[in-house]
PDB file of C-alpha atoms in Angstrom:
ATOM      1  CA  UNK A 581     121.096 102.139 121.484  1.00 93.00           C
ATOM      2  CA  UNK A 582     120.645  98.562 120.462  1.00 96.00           C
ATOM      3  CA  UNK A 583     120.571  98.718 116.667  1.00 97.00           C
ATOM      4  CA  UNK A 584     120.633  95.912 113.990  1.00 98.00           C
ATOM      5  CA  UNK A 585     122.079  97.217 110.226  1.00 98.00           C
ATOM      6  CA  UNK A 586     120.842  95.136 107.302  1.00 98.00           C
ATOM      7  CA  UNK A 587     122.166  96.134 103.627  1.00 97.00           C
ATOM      8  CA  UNK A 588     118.575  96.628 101.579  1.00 97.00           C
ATOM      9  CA  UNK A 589     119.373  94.087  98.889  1.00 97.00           C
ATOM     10  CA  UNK A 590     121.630  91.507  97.602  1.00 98.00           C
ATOM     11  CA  UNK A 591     121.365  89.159  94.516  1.00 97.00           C
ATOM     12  CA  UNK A 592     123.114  86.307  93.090  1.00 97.00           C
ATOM     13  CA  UNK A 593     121.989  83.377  90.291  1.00 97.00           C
ATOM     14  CA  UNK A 594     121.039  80.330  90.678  1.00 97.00           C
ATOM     15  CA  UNK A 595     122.717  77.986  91.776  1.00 97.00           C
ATOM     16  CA  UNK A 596     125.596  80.323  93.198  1.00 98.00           C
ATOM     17  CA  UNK A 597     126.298  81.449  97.248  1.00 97.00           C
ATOM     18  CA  UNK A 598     125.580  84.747  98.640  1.00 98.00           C
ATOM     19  CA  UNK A 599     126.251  86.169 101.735  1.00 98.00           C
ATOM     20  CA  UNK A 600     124.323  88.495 103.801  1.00 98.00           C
ATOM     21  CA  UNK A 601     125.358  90.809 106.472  1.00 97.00           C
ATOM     22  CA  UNK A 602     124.086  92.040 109.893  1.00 97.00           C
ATOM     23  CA  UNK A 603     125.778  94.821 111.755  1.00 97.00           C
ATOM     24  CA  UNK A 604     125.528  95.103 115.794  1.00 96.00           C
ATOM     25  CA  UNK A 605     125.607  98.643 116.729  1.00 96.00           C
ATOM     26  CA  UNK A 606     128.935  99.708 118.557  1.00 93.00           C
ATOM     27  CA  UNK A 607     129.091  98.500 122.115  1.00 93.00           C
ATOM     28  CA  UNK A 608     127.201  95.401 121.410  1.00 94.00           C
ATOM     29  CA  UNK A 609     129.284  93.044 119.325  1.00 90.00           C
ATOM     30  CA  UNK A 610     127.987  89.891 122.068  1.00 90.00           C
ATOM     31  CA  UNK A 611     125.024  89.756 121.454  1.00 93.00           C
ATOM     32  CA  UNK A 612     123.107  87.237 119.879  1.00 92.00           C
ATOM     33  CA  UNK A 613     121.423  87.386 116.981  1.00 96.00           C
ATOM     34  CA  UNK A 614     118.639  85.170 114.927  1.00 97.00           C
ATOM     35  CA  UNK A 615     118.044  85.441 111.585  1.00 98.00           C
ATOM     36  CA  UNK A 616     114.276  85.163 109.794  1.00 98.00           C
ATOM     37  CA  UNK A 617     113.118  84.256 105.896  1.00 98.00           C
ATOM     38  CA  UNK A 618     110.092  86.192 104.670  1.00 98.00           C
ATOM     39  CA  UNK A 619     109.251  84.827 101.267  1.00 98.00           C
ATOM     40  CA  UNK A 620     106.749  86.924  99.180  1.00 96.00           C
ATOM     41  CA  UNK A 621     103.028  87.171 100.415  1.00 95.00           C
ATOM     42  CA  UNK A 622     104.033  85.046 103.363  1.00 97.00           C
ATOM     43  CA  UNK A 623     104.891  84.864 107.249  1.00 97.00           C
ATOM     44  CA  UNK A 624     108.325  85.153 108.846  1.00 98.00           C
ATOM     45  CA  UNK A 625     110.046  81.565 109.155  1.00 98.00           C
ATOM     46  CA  UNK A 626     113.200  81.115 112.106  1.00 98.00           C
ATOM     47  CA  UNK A 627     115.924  80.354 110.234  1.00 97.00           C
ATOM     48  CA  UNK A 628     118.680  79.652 112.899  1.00 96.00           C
ATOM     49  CA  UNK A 629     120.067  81.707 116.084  1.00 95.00           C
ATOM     50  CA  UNK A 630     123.604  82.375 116.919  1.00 88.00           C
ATOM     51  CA  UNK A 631     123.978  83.115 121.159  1.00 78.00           C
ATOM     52  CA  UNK A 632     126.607  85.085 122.423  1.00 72.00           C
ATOM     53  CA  UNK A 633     128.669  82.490 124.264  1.00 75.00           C
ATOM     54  CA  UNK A 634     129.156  81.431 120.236  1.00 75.00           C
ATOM     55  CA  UNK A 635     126.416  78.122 120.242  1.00 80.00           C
ATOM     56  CA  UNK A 636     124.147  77.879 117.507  1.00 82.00           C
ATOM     57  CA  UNK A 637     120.920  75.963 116.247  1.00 89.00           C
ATOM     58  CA  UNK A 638     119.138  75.823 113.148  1.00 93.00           C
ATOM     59  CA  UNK A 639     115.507  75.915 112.632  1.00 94.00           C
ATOM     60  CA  UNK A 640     113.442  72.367 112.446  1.00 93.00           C
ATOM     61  CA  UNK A 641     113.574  71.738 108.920  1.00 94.00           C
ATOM     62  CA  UNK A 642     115.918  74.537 107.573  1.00 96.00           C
ATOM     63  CA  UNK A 643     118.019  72.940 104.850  1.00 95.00           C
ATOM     64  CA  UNK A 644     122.223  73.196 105.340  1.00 93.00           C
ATOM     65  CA  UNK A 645     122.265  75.453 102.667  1.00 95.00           C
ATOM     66  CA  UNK A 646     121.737  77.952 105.290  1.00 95.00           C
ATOM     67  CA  UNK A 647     124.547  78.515 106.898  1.00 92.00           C
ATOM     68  CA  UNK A 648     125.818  81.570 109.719  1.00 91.00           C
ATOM     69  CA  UNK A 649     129.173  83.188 110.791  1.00 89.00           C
ATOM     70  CA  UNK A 650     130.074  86.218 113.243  1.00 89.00           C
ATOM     71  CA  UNK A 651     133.453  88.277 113.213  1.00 89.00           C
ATOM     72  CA  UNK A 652     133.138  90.928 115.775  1.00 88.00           C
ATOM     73  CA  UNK A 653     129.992  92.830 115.504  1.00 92.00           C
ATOM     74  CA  UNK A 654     128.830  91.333 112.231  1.00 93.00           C
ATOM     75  CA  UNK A 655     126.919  88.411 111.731  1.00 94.00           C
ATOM     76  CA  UNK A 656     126.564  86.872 107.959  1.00 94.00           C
ATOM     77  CA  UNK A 657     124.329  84.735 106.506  1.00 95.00           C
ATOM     78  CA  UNK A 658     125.595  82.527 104.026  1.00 95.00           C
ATOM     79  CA  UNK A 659     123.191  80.508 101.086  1.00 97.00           C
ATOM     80  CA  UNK A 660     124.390  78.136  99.043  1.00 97.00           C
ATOM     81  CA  UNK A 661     123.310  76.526  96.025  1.00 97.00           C
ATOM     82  CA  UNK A 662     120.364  78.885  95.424  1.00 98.00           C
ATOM     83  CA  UNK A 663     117.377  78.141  94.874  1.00 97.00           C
ATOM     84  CA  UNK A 664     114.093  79.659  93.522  1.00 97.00           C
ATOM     85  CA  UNK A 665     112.540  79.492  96.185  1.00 97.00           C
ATOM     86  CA  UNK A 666     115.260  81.298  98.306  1.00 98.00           C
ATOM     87  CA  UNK A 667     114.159  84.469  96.573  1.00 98.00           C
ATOM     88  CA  UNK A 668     112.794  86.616 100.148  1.00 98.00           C
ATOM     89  CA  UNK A 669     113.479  88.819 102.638  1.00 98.00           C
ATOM     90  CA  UNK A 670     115.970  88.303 105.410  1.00 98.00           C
ATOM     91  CA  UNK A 671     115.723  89.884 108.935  1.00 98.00           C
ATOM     92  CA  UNK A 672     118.248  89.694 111.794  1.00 98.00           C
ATOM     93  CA  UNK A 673     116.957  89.760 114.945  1.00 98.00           C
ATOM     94  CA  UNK A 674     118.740  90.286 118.580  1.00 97.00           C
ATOM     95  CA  UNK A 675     117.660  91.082 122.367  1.00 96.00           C
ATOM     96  CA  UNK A 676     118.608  92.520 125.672  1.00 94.00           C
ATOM     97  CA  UNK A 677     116.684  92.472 128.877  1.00 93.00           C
ATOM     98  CA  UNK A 678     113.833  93.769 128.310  1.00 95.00           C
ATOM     99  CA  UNK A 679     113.747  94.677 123.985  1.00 96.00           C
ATOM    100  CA  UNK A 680     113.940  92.827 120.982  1.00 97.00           C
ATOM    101  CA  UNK A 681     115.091  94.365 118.020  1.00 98.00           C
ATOM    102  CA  UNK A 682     114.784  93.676 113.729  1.00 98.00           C
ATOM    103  CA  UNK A 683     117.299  94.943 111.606  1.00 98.00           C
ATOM    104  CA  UNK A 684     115.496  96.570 108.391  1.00 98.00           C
ATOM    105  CA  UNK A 685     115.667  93.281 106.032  1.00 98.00           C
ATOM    106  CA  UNK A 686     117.693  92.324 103.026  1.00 98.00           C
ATOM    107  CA  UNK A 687     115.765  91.511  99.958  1.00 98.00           C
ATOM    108  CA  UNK A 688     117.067  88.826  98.486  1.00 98.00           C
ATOM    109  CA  UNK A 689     116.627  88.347  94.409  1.00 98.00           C
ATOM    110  CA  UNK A 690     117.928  85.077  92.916  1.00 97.00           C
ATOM    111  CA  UNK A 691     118.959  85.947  89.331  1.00 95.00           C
TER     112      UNK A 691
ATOM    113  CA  UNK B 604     103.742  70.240 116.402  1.00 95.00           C
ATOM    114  CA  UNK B 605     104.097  73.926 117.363  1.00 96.00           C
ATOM    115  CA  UNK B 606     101.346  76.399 116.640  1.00 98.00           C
ATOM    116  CA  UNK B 607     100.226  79.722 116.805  1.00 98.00           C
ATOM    117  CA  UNK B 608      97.423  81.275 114.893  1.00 98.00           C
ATOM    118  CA  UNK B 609      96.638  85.071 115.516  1.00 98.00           C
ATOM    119  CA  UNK B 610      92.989  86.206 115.174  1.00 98.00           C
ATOM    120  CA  UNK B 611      91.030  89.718 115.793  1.00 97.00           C
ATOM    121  CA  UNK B 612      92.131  91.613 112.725  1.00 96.00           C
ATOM    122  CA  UNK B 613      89.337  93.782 111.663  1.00 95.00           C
ATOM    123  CA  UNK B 614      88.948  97.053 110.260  1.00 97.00           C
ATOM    124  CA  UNK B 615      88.530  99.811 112.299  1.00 97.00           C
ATOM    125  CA  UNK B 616      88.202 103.882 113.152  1.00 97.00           C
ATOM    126  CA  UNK B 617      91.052 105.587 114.071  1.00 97.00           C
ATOM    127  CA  UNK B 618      90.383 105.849 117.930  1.00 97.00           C
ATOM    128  CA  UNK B 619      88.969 102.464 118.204  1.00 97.00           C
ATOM    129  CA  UNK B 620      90.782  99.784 120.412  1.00 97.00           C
ATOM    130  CA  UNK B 621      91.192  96.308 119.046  1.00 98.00           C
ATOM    131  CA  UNK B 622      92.238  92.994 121.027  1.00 98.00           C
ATOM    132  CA  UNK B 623      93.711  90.614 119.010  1.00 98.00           C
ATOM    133  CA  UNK B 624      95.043  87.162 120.097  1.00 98.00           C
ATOM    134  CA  UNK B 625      97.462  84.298 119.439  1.00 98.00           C
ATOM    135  CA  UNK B 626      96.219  80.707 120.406  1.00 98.00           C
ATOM    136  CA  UNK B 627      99.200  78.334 120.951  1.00 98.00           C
ATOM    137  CA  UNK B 628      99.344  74.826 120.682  1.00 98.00           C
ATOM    138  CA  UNK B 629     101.838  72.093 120.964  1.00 97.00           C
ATOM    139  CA  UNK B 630     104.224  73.358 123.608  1.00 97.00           C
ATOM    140  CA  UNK B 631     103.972  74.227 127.056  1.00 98.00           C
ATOM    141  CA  UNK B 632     102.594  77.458 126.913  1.00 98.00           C
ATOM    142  CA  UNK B 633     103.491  78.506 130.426  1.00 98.00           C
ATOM    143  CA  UNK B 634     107.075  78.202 130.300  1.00 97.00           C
ATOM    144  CA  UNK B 635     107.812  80.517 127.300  1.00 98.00           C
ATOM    145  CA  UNK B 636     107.845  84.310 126.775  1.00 98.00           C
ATOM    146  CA  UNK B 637     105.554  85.855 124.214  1.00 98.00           C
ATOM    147  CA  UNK B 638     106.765  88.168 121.303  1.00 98.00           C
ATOM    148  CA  UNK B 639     104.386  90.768 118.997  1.00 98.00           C
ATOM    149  CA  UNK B 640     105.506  92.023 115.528  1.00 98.00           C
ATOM    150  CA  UNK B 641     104.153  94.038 113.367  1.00 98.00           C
ATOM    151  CA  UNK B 642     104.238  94.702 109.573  1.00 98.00           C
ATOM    152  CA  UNK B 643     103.290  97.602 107.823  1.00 98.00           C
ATOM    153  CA  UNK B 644     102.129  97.388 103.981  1.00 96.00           C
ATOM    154  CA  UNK B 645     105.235  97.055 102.505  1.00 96.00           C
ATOM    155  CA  UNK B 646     107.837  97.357 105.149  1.00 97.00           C
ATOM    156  CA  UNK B 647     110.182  95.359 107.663  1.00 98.00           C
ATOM    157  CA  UNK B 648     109.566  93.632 110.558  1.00 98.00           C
ATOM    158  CA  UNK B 649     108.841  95.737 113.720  1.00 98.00           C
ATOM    159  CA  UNK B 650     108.786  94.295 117.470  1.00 98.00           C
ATOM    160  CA  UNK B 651     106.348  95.750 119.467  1.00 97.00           C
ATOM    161  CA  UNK B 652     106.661  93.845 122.803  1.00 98.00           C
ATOM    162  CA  UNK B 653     107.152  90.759 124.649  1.00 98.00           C
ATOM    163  CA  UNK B 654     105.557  89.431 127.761  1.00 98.00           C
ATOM    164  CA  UNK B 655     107.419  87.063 129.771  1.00 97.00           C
ATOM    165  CA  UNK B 656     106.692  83.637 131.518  1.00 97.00           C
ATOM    166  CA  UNK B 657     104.959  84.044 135.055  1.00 96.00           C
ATOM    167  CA  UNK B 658     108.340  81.939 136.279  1.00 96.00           C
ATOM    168  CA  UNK B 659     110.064  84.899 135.302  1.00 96.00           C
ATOM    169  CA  UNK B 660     107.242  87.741 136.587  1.00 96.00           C
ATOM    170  CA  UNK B 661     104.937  87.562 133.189  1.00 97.00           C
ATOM    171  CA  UNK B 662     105.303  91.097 132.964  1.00 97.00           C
ATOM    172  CA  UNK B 663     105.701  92.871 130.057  1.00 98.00           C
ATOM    173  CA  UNK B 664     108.277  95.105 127.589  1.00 98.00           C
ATOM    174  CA  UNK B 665     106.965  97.549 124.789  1.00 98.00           C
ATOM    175  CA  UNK B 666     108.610  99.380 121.693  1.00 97.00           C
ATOM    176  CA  UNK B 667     109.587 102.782 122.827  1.00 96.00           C
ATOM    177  CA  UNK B 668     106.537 103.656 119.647  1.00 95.00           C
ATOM    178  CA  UNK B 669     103.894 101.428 121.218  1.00 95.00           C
ATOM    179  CA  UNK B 670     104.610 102.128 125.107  1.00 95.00           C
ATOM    180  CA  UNK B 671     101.279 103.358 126.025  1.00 95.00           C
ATOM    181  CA  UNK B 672      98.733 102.245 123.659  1.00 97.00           C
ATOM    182  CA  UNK B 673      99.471  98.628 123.428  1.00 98.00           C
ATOM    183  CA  UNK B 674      98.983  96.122 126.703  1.00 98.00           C
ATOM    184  CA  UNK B 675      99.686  92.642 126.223  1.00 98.00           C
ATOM    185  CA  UNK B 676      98.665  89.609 128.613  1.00 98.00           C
ATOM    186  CA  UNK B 677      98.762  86.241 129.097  1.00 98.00           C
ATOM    187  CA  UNK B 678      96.042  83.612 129.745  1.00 98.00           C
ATOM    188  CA  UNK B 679      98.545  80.581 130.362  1.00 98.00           C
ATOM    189  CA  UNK B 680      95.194  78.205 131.467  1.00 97.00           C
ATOM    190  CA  UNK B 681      94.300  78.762 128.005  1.00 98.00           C
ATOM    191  CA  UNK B 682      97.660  78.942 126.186  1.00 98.00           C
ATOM    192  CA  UNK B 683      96.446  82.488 124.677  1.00 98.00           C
ATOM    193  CA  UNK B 684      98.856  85.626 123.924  1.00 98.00           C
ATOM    194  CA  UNK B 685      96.683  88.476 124.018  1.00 98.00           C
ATOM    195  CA  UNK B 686      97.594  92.625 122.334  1.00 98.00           C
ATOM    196  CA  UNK B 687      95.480  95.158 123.165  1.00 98.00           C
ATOM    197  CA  UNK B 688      95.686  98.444 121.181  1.00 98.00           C
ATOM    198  CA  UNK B 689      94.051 101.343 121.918  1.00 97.00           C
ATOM    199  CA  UNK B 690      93.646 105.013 120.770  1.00 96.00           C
ATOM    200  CA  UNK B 691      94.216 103.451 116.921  1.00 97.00           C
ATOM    201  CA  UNK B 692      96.092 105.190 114.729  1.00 95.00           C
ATOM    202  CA  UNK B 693      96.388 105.000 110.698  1.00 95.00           C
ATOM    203  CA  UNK B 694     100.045 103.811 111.202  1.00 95.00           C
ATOM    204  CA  UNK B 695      98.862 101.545 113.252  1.00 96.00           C
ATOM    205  CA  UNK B 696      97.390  99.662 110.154  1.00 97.00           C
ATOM    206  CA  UNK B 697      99.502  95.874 109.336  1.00 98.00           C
ATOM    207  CA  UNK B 698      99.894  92.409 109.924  1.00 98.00           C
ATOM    208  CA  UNK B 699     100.761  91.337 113.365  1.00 98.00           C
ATOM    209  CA  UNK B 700     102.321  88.619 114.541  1.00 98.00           C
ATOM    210  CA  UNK B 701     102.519  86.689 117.221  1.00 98.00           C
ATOM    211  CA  UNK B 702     106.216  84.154 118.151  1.00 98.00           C
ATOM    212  CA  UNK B 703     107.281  81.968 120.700  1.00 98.00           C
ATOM    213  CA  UNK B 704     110.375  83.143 121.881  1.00 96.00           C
ATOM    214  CA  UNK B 705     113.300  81.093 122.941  1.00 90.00           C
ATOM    215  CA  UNK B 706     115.870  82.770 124.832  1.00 87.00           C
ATOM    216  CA  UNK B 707     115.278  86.229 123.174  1.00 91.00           C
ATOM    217  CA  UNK B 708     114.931  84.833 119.942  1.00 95.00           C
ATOM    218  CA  UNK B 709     111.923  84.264 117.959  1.00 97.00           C
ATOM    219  CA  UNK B 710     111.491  80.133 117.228  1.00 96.00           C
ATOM    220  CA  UNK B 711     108.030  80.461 115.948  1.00 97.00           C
ATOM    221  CA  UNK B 712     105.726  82.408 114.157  1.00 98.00           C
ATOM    222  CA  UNK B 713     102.103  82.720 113.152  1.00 98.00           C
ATOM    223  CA  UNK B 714     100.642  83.329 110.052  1.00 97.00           C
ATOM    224  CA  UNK B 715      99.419  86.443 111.314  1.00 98.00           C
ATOM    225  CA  UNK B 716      96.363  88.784 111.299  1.00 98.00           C
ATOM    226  CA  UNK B 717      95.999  92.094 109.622  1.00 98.00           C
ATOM    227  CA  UNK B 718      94.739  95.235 111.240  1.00 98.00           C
ATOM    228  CA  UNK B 719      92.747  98.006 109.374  1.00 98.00           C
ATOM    229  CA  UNK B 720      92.452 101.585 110.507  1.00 97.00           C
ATOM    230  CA  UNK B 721      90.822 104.045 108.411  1.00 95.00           C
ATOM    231  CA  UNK B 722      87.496 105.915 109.088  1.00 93.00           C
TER     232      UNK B 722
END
């Protein structure tokens, strides 16, 4: 079963890096995997996508303080320089033929 | 400029059906597979299907939770994502949303329309 893992929160300060996580379950380390900001009382926003042949693309518009890495079956997401304004929820995403799936979000608190 | 803006949230009875919709703009509708998400109060994102471009059969995938109960379609001369829900449900109750996908992953989003089921 096709399963994203997401740890439920993560904080830093200002100004600082953090670096989120997203787990593919076992037997799909390949796949590809996009990641998604949800700041408070607001829609989802693409952040960037990471394919399984190892190409990448950021959103229009997302600054390079957002950054992404894979080893094996985990994907991070890495912020730097936080800002106030990076204070959300973060959702991995991935796909197969015929599902798409969310991990359960990170919420992100910039101290 | 890519958009999509979902509409056809409304409060209604558990055992209602509801249509809701996601009008696109700025892209060639036709070409690109159609996700649905939905949010309930307080929790994470959860997909609920995807319909794919006619080039590719336009049919359709659902959430092992949704299979069933929620149909979605395509009107590509109008560049309109459609979800149909029926047989409502309290759960059912959240924000959906509608994305553009691109290659499996969603590029877009819209803002989103919330859903209301309680008698």
């Amino acid at each position: 079963q096709l399963v994203l893992t997401q740890s439920p929160s993560a904080s830093a300060s200002l100004g600082a890096s953090v670096k989120l996580t997203c787990t593919l379950s076992s037997g799909h380390s390949t796949y590809g995997i996009a990641w998604h900001q949800q700041q408070p009382e607001k829609g989802p926003r693409y952040l960037m996508k990471f394919n399984s042949d190892g190409s990448h693309n950021r959103g229009d518009g997302i600054p390079d303080r957002f950054s992404g890495s894979s080893s094996g079956a985990e994907h991070y997401l890495t912020i730097s320089s936080l800002q106030p304004e990076d204070e959300a929820d973060y959702y991995c995403q991935t796909w197969g033929n015929d599902i798409r799936v969310f991990g359960g979000g990170t919420k992100l608190t910039v101290l | 400029e890519v958009q999509l803006v979902e509409s056809g949230g409304d409060l209604v009875q558990p055992g209602q059906s509801l249509r809701i919709s996601c009008t696109t703009s700025g892209f060639s509708f036709v070409h690109y597979p159609m996700s649905w998400v939905r949010q309930a109060p307080g929790k994470g994102l959860e997909w609920v299907g995807f319909i794919r471009s006619k080039a590719y059969g336009g049919t359709a995938e659902y959430a092992a939770s949704v299979k069933g109960r929620f149909t979605i379609s395509r009107d590509d001369s109008k560049s309109i994502a459609y979800l149909e829900i029926s047989s409502l449900k309290s759960e059912d109750s959240g924000i959906f949303y509608c994305g553009r996908e691109s290659v499996g992953a969603i590029g877009d989003w819209g803002q989103g329309t919330l859903v209301t089921v309680s008698s």
